[in-house]
Short mmCIF file of C-alpha atoms in Angstrom, two decimals:
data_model
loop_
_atom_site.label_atom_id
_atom_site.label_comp_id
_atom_site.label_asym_id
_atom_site.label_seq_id
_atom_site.Cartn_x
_atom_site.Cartn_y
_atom_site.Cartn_z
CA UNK Y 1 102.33 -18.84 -46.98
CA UNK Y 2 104.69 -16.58 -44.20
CA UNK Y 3 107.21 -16.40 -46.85
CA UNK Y 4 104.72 -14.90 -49.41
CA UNK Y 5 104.01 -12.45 -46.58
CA UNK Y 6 107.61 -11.76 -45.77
CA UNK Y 7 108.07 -11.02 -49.84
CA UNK Y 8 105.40 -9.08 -50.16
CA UNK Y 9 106.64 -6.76 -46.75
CA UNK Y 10 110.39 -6.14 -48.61
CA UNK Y 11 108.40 -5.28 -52.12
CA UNK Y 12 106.80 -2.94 -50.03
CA UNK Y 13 109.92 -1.02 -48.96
CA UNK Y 14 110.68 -1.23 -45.40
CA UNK Y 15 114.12 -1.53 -44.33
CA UNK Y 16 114.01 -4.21 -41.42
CA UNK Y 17 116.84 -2.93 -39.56
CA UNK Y 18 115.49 0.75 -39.20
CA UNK Y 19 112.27 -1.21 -38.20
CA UNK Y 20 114.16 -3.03 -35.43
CA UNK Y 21 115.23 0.48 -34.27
CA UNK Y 22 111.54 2.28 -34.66
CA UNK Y 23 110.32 -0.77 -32.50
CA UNK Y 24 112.86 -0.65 -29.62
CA UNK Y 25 112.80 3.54 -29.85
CA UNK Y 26 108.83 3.24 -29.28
CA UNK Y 27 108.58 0.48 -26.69
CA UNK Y 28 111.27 2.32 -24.94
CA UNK Y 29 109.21 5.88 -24.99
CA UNK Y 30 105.76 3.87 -24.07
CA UNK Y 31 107.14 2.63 -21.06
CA UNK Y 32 108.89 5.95 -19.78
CA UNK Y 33 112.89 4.95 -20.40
CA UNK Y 34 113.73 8.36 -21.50
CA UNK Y 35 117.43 7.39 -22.14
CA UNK Y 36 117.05 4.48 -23.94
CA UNK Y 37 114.74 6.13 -26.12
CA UNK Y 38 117.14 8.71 -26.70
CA UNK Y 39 119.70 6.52 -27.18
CA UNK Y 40 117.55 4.52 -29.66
CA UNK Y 41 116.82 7.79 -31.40
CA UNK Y 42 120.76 8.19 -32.07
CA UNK Y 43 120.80 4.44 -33.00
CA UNK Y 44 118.41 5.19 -35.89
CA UNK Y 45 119.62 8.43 -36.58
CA UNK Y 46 123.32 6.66 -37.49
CA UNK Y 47 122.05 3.75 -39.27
CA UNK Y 48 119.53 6.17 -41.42
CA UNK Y 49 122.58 7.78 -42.74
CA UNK Y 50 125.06 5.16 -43.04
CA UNK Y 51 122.23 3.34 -45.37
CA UNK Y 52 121.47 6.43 -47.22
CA UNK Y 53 125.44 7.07 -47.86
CA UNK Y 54 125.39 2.85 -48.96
CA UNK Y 55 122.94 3.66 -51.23
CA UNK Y 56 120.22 1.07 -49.81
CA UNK Y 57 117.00 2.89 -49.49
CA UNK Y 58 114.88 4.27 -52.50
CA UNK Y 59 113.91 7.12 -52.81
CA UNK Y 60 110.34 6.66 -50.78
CA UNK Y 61 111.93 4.85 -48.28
CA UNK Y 62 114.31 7.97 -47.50
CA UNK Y 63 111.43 10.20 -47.43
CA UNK Y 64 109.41 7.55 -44.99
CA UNK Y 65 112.34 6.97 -42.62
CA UNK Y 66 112.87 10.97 -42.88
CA UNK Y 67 109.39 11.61 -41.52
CA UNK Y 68 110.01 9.27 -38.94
CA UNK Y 69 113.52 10.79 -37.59
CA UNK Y 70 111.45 13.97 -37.72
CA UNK Y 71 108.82 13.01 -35.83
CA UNK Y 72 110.96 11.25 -33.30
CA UNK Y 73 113.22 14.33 -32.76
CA UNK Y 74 110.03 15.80 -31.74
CA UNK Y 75 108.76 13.72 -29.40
CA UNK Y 76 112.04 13.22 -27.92
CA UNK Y 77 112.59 17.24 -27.31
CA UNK Y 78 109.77 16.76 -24.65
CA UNK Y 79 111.52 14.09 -23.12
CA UNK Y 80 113.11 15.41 -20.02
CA UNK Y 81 113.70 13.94 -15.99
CA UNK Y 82 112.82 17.28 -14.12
CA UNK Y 83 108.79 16.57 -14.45
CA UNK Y 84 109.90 13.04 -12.65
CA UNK Y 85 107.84 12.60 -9.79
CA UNK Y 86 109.82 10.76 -7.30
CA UNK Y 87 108.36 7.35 -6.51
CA UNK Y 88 109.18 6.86 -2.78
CA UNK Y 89 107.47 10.05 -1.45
#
């Protein structure tokens, strides 16, 4: 039955390695690590193109992992250390 699952989740055109990335990138930004999520951010940003220039993502899997980069670059422009509050005063 999991493996019917699993098929029908690649049929449906997500790329499980940029989902790795999406997952780490928004546990890291939940929990306040700015730089890993920013470093995340990079990790997907690489692997995006390197699968794009390999060929491996269709055409509406481009545009969804697109959206997502967008979105991301977004969020992460807000994500700065100077509105820190320090936690020992």
């Amino acid at each position: 039955m999991e493996l019917h699952f699993l098929d029908r989740l690649q049929k449906a055109g997500k790329n499980k390695q940029l989902n790795t990335i999406i997952q780490k990138i928004e546990m890291n930004a939940s929990n306040n690590y700015k730089d890993a999520a920013q470093a995340g951010l990079r990790e997907f940003q690489e692997t995006l193109r390197k699968l794009e220039a390999a060929g491996k993502l269709n055409g509406q899997q481009k545009s969804y992992y697109e959206e997502r980069l967008a979105a991301f670059q977004e969020q992460m422009q807000k994500f700065t250390h100077k509105d820190q509050k320090p936690t020992w005063v």
